Short mmCIF file of C-alpha atoms in Angstrom, two decimals:
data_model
loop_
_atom_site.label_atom_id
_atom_site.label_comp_id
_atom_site.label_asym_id
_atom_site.label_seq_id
_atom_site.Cartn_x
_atom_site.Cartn_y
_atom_site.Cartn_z
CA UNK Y 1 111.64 115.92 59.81
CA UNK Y 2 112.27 119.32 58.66
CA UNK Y 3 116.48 119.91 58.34
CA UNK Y 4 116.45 122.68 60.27
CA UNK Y 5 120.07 123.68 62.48
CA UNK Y 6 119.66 123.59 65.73
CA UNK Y 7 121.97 125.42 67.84
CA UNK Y 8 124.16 123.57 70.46
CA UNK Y 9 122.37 125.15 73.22
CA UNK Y 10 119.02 124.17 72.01
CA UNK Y 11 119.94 120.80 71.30
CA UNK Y 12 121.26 120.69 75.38
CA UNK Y 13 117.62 121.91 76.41
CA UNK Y 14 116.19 118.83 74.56
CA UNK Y 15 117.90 116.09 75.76
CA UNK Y 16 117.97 117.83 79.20
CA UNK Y 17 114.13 117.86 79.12
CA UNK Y 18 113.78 114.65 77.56
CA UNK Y 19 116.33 113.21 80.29
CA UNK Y 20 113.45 115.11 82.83
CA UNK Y 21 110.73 113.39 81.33
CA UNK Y 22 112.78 109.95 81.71
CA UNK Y 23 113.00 110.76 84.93
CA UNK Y 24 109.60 111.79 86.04
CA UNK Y 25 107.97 108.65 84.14
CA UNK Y 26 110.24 106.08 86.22
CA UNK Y 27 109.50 108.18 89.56
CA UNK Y 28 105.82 107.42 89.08
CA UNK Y 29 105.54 103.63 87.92
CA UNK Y 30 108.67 102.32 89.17
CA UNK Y 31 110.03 104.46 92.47
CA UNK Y 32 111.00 101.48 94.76
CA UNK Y 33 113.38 99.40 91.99
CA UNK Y 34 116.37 101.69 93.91
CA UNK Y 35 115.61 100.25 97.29
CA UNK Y 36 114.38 96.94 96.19
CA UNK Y 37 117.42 95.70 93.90
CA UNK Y 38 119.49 96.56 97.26
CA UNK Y 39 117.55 94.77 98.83
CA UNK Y 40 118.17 91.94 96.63
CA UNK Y 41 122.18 92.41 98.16
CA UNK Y 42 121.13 93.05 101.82
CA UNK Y 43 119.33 89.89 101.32
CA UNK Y 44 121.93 87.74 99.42
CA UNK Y 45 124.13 88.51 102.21
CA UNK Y 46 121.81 88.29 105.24
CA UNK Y 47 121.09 84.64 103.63
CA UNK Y 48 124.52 83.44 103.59
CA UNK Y 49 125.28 84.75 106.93
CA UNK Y 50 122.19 82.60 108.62
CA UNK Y 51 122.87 79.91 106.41
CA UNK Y 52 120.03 79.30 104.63
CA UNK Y 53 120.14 79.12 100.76
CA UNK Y 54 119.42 82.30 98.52
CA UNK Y 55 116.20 82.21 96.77
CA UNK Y 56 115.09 83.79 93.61
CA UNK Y 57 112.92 86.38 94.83
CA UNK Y 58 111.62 89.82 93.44
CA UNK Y 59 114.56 91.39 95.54
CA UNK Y 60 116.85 89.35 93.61
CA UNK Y 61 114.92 89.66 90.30
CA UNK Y 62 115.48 93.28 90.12
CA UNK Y 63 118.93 92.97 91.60
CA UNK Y 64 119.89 91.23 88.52
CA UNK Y 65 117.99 92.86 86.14
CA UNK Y 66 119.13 96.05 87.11
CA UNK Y 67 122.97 94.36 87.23
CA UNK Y 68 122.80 93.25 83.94
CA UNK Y 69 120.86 95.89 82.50
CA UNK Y 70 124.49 97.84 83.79
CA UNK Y 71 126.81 96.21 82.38
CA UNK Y 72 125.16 96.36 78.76
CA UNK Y 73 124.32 100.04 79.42
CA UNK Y 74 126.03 101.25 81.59
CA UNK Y 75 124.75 103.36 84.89
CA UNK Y 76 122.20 104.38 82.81
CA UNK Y 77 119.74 103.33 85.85
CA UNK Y 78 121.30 105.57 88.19
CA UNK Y 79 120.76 108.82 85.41
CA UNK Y 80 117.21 108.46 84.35
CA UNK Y 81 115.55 105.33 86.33
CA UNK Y 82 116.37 105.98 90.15
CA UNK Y 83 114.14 107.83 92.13
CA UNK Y 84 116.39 108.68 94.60
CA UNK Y 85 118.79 110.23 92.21
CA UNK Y 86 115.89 111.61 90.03
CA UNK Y 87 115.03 113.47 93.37
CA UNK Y 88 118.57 114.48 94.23
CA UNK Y 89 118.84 116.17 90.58
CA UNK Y 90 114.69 117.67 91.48
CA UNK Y 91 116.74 119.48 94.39
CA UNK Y 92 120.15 120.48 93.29
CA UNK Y 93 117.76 122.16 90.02
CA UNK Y 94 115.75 124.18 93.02
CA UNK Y 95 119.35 125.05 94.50
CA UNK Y 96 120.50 126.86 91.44
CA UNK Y 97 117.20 128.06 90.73
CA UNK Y 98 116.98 129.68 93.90
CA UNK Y 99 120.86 130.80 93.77
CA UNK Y 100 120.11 132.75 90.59
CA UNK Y 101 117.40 134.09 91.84
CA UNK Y 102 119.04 135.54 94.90
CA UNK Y 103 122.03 136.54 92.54
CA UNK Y 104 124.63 134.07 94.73
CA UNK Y 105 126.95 132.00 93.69
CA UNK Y 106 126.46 128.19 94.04
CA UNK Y 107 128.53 126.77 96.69
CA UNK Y 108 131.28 124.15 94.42
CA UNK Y 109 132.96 121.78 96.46
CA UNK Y 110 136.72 121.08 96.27
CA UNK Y 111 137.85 118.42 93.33
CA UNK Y 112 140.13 116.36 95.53
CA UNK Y 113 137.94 116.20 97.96
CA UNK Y 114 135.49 115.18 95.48
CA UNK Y 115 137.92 112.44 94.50
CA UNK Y 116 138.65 111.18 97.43
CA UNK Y 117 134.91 110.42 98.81
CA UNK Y 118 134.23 108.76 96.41
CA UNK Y 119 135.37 105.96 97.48
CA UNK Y 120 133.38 106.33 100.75
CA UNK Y 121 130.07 104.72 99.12
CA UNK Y 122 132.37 101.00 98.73
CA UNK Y 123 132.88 101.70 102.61
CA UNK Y 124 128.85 101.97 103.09
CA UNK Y 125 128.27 99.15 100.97
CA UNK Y 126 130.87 97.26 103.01
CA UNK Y 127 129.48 98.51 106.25
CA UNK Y 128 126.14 97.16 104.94
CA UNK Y 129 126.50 93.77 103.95
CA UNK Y 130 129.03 92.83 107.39
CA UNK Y 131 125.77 93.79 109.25
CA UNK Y 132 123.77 91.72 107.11
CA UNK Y 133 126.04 89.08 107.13
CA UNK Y 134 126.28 89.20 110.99
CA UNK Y 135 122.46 89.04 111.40
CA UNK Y 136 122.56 92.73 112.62
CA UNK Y 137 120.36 94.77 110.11
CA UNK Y 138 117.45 93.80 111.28
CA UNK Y 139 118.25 95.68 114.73
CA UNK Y 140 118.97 99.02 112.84
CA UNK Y 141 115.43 99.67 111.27
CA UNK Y 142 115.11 103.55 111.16
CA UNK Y 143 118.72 104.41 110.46
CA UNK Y 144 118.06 104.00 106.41
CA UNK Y 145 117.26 107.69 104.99
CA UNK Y 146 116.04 105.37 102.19
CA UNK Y 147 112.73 104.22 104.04
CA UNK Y 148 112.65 107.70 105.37
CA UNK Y 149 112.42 108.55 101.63
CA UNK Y 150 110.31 105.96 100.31
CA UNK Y 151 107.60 106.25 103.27
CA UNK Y 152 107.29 109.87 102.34
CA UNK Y 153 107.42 109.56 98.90
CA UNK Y 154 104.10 106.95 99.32
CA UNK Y 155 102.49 109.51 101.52
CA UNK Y 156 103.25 107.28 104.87
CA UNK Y 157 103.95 109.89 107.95
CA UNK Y 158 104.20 107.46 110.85
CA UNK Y 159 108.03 108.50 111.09
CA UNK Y 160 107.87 107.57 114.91
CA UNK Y 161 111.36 105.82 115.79
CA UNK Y 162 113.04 107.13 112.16
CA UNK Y 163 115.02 110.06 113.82
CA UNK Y 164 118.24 108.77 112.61
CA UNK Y 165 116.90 107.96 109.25
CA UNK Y 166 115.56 111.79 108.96
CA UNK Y 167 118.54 113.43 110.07
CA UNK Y 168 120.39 111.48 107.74
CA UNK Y 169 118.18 112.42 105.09
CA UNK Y 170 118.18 115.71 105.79
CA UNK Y 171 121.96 115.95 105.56
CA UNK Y 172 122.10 113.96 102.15
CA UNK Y 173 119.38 116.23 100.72
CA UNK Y 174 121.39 119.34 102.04
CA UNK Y 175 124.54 117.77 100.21
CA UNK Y 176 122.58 117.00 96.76
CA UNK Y 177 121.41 120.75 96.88
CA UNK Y 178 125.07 121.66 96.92
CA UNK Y 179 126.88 119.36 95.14
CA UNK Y 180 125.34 117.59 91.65
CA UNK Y 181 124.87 113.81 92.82
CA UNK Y 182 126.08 114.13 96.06
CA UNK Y 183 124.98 110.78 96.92
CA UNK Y 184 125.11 109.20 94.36
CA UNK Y 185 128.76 109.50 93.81
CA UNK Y 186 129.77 109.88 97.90
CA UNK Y 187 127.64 107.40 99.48
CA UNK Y 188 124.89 104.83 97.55
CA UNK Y 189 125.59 101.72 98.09
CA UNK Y 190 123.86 100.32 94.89
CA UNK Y 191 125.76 102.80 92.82
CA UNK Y 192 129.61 101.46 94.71
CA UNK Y 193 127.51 97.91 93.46
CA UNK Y 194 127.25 99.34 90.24
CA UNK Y 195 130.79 100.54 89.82
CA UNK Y 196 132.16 97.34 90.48
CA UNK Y 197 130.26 95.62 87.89
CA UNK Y 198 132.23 95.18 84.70
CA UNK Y 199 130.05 97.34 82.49
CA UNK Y 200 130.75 96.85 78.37
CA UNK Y 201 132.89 99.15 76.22
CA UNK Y 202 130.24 98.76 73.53
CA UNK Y 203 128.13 102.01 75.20
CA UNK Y 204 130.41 103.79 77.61
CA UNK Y 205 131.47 107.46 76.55
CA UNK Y 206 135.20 107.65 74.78
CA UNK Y 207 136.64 110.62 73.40
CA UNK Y 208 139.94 110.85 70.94
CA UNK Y 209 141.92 112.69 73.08
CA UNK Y 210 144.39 113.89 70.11
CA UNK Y 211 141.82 115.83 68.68
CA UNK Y 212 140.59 117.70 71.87
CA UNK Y 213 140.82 121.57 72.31
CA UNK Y 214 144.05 121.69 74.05
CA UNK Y 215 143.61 122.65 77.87
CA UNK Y 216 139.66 122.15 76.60
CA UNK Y 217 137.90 120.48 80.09
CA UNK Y 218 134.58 121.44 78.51
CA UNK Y 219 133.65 117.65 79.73
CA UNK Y 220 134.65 117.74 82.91
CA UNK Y 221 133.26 121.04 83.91
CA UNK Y 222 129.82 119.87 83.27
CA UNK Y 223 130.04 116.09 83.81
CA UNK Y 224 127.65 115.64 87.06
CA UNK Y 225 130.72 113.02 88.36
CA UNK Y 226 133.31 115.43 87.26
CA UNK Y 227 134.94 112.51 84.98
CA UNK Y 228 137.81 112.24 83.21
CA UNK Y 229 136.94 110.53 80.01
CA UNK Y 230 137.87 107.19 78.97
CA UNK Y 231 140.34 107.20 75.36
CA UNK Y 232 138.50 105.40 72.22
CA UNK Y 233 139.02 101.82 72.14
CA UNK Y 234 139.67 101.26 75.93
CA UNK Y 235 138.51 98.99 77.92
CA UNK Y 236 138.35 100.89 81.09
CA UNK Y 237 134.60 101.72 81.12
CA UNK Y 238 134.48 104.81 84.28
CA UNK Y 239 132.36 103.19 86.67
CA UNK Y 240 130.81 106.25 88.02
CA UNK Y 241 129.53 107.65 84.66
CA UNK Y 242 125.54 108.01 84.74
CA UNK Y 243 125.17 108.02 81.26
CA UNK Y 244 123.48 111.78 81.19
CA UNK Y 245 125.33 112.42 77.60
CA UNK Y 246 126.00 116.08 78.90
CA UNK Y 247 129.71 115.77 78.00
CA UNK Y 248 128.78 114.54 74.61
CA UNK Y 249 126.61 117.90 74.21
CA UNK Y 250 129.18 120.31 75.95
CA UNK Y 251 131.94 118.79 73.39
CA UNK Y 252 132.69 121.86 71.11
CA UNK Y 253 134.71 119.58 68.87
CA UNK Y 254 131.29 116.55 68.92
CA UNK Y 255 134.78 114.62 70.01
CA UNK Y 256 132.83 112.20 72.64
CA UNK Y 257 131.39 109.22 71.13
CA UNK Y 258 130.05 106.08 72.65
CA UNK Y 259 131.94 103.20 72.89
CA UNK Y 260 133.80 103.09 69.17
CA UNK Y 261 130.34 103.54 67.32
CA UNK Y 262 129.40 106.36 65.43
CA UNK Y 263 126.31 106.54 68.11
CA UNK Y 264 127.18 109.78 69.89
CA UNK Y 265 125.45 108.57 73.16
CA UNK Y 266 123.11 111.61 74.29
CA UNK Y 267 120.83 111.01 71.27
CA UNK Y 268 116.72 111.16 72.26
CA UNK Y 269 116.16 107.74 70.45
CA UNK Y 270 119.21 106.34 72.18
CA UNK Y 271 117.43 107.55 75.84
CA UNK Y 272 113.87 106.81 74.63
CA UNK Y 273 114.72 103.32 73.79
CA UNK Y 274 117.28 102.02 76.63
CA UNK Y 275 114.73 103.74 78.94
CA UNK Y 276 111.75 101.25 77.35
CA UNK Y 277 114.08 98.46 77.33
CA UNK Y 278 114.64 99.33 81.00
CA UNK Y 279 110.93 100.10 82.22
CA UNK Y 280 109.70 96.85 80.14
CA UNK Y 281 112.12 94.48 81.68
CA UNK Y 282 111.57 95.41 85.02
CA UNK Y 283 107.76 95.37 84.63
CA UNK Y 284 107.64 92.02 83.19
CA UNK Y 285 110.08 90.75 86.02
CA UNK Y 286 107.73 92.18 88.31
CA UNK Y 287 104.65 90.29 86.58
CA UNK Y 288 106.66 86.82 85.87
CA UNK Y 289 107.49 86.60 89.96
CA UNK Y 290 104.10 87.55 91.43
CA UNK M 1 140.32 99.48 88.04
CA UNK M 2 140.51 97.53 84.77
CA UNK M 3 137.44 95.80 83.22
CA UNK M 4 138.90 92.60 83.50
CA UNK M 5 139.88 92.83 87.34
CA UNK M 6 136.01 93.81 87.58
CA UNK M 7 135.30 91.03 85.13
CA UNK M 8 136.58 88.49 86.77
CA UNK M 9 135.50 89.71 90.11
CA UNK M 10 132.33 89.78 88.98
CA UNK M 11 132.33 85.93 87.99
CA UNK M 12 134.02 85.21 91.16
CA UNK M 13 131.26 86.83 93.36
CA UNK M 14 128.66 84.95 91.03
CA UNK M 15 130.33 81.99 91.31
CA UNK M 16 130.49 81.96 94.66
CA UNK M 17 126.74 82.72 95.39
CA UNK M 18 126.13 79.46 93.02
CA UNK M 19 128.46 77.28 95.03
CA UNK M 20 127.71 78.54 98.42
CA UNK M 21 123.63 77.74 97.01
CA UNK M 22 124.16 74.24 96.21
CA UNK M 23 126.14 73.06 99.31
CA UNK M 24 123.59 74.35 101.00
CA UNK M 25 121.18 72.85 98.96
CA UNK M 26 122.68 69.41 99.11
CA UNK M 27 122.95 69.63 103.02
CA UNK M 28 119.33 70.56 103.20
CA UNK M 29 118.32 67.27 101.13
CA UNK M 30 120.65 65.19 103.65
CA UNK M 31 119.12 66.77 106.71
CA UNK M 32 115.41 65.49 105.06
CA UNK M 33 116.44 62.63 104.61
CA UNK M 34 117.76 61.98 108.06
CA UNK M 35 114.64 63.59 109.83
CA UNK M 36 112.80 61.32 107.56
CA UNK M 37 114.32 58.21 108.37
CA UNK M 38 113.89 59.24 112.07
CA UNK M 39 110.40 59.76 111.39
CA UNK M 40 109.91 56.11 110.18
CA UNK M 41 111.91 54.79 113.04
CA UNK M 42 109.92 56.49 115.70
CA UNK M 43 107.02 55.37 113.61
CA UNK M 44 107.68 51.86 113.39
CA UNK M 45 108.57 51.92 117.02
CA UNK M 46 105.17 53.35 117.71
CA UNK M 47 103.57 50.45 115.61
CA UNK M 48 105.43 47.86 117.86
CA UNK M 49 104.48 49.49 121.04
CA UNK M 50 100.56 49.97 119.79
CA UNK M 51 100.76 45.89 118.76
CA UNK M 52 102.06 44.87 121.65
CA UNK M 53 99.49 46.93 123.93
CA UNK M 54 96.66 45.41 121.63
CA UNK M 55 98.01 41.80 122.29
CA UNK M 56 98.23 42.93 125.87
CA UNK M 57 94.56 43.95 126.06
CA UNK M 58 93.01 41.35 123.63
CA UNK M 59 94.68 39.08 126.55
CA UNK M 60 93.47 40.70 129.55
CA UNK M 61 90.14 41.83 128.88
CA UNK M 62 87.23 39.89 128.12
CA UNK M 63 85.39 40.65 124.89
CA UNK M 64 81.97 41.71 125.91
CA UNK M 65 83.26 44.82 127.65
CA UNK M 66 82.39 48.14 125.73
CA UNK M 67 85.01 50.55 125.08
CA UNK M 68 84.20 54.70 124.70
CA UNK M 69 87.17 55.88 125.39
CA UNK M 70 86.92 57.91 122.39
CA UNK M 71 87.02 61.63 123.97
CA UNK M 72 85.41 63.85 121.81
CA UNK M 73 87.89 66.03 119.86
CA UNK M 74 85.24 67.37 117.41
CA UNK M 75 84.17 70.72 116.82
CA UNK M 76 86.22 73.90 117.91
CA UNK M 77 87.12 75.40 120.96
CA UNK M 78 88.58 78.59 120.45
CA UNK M 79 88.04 79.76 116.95
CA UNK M 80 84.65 79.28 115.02
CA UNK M 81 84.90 78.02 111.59
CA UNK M 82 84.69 79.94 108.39
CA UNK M 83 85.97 82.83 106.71
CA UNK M 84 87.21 85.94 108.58
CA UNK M 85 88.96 89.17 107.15
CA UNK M 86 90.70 91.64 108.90
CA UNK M 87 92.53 94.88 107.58
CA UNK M 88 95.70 96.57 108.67
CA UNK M 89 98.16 99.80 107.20
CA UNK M 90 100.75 97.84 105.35
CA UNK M 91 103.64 100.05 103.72
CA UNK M 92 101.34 102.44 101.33
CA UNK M 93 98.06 101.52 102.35
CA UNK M 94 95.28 98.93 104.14
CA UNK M 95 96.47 95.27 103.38
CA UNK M 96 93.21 92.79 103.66
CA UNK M 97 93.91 89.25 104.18
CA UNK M 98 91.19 86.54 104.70
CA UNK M 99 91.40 83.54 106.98
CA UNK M 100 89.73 80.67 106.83
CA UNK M 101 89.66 78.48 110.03
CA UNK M 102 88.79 74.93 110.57
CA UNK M 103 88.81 73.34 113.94
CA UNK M 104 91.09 75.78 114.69
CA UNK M 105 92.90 75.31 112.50
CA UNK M 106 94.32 77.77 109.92
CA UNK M 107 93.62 76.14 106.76
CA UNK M 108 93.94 78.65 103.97
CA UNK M 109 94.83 82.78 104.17
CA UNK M 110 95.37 85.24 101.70
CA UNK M 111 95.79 88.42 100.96
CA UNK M 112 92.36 89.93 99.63
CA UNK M 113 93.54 93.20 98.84
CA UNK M 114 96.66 95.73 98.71
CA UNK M 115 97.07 98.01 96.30
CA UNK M 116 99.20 100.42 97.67
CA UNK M 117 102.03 97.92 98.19
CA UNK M 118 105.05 97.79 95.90
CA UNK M 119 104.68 94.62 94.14
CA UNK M 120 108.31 93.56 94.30
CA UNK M 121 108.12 94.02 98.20
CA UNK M 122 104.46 92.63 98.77
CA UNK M 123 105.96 89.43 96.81
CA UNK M 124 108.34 88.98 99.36
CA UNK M 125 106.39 89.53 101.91
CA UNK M 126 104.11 87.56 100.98
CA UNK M 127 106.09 84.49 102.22
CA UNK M 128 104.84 85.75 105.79
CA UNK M 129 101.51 83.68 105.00
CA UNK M 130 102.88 80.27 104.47
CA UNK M 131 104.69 80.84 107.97
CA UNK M 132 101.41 82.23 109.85
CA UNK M 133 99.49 78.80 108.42
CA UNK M 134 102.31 76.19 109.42
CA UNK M 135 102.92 77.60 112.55
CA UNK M 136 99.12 78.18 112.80
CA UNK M 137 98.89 81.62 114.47
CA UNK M 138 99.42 85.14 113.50
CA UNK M 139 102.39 85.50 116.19
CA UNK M 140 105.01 84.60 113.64
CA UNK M 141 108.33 86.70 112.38
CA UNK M 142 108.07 89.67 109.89
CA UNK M 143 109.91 89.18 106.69
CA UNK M 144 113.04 90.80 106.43
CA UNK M 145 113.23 93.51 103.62
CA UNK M 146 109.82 94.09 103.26
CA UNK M 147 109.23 94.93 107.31
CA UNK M 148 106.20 96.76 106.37
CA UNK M 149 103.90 94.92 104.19
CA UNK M 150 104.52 91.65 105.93
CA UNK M 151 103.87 93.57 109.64
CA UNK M 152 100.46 94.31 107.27
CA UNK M 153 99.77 91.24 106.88
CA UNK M 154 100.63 90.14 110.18
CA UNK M 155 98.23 92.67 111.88
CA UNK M 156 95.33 92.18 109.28
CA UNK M 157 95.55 88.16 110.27
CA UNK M 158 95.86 89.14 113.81
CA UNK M 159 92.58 91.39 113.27
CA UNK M 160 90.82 88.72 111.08
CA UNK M 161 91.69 86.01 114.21
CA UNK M 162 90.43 88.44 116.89
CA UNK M 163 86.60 88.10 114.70
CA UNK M 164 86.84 84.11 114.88
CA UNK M 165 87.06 84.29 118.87
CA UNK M 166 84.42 82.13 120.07
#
């Protein structure tokens, strides 16, 4: 490879594209694993609450290959492998685009705010598995902007009966437009899942904070999750963090490592090969239960 | 919160599913063997009663007297045999499933084709055709979490049943 210097801003157009790329790839040969490892916990739950034992099925399979893939890698799923969130970031990019464009400013929602919905999505999640558990999901089909989603997204328009499930939608697209992972952070129920998992220090972002820019919140500003980041050597992985490596680029002082390795974390063979690891598992799950 | 809250959490939750799985497990094993040992009972009463009535008769009836009570309970009466396939919109696409019918009775069905179905939710809903066969019609519960490819299924053995009609 030729030793040529590229400039920070270049190097942020790479790994943004290559992030894109991720992205698009898992869309096409892997858009329901989202919906179905959820469904693995809507089912675990709906079991337990008839009584009947809890099976190994493909819902489950994915479940905990997505789980575990998470707590080695952190939400790495939720930044390059959902296709819900791959579609939320497909929007909020049209929103700016088209707010340049028209020379506006993008809308930016308030920071405590921010903070404090956050914690809605454990609510949702809650909310979810006492109606499973209860035997009343079932009675709710159409509510789920998820199937509203996924039936468009495989070209199925009989949305007769969905009208809850589309206005939801609507209003969830609306907020990813505005607001950088708007569902993600605010209201999926995998990703409050997700958060509670005890994900690994070895690849979660750390920074030394001594050696930081004082007043620098280079990181912050441009983390999707507006994140505080965890010090070196703790143990506190954030359980929001999507893995995108932005803050890692954005660092002017390359202070951001992951974990304590010398890895940086936003590297293209670092996303290239947790995003084969990911994609292969999942496939061969897939194959090994059918 | 703290990785090891979450940890441990985590391992509780696990845990939990694993213990909740094999109680459940080991009452479904004592609730076989109690339907089983009913089953024999009922049996062996059944054996009695059929002795006795055969003691009964052998008693009662002279020998030279020809029996033909046997009713004829060959051949079907509301499906025709063989091999049927119907077709149905699943969750992407058509869903196929064959049926084959025996006395009319369903003794094998499958999905043919479906290759607009997720794989992880066809797999689940898959489970719809083991219930359609023991229950031995298509009017049977959709599989929860995977509504649509097991309502599929459902219609395309509905369909393939509507061809048997005799």
């Amino acid at each position: 490879m030729e030793k040529k210097k590229l400039t920070p801003l270049q190097i942020r157009k790479i790994h943004k594209r290559v992030r894109a790329v991720i992205q698009i790839i898992f869309f096409l040969i892997l858009p329901a694993t989202f919906s179905s490892a959820f469904n693995g916990v809507k089912y675990i739950f709906t079991q337990i609450g008839s009584g009947s034992n809890v099976q190994l099925t493909s819902f489950v399979v994915d479940l905990l290959i997505v789980g575990i893939f998470t707590i080695i890698f952190g939400r790495f799923f939720c930044g390059f492998a959902c296709a819900f969130g791959s579609f939320g970031d497909a929007v909020h990019a049209a929103y700016v685009f088209i707010c340049k464009k028209l020379k506006k400013k993008p809308i930016k929602l308030n920071e405590k705010l921010c903070k404090v919905l956050t914690y809605l999505k454990y609510l949702v999640l809650l909310t979810i598995i006492i109606l499973c558990f209860l035997g009343y999901y079932t009675n709710l089909r159409g509510t789920s902007p998820w199937d509203v989603f996924s039936m468009l997204r495989s070209g199925n328009f009989m949305l007769a009966g969905y009208a809850i499930g589309i206005v939801l939608l609507v209003l969830i697209v609306a907020g990813m437009a505005v607001c950088e992972r708007f569902f993600c952070r605010f209201l999926c129920p995998m990703g409050a899942v997700f958060s509670l998992l005890a994900s690994l220090p070895l690849t979660s972002i750390t920074r030394k904070r001594e050696s930081c820019i004082k007043g620098c919140k280079a990181c912050k500003m441009n983390c999707p999750a507006s994140l505080d980041i965890a010090e070196r050597g703790s143990f506190d992985v954030n359980g929001d963090c999507f893995q995108c490596g932005r803050c890692v680029d954005f660092c002017p002082k390359k202070n951001i490592k992951t974990g304590g390795s010398p890895l940086r974390g936003s590297e293209v063979w670092f996303m290239i090969v947790r995003a084969v690891i990911l994609a292969a598992v999942l496939l061969l799950g897939a194959y090994y239960i059918s | 919160m703290s990785f090891w809250l979450k940890a441990v959490n985590l391992i509780v939750c696990v845990g939990l599913i694993f213990g909740y799985n094999a109680v459940i497990n080991i009452r479904a094993q004592d609730e076989n063997i109690n339907e089983l040992n009913a089953k024999v009972d009922s049996l062996q009463a059944q054996v009695d009663y059929d002795k006795k009535l055969v003691q009964s008769y052998n008693s009662s009836v002279n020998p030279d007297t020809e029996n033909d009570t046997n009713s004829d309970l060959s051949g079907p009466s509301v499906y025709n045999n063989g091999e049927y396939e119907g077709t149905a919109k699943g969750y992407g696409g058509d869903i196929t499933v064959k049926v084959t019918l025996e006395n009319d009775t369903i003794t094998d069905i499958q999905v043919v084709s479906a290759e607009k179905e997720d794989q992880a939710y066809l797999t689940v809903a898959t489970s719809i055709l083991e219930r359609i066969k023991s229950a031995n019609t298509a009017d049977v519960d959709t599989v929860g979490g995977a509504t649509f490819s097991s309502t599929g299924i459902k219609n395309a053995a509905i369909q393939a049943l509507n061809k048997a009609l005799i």
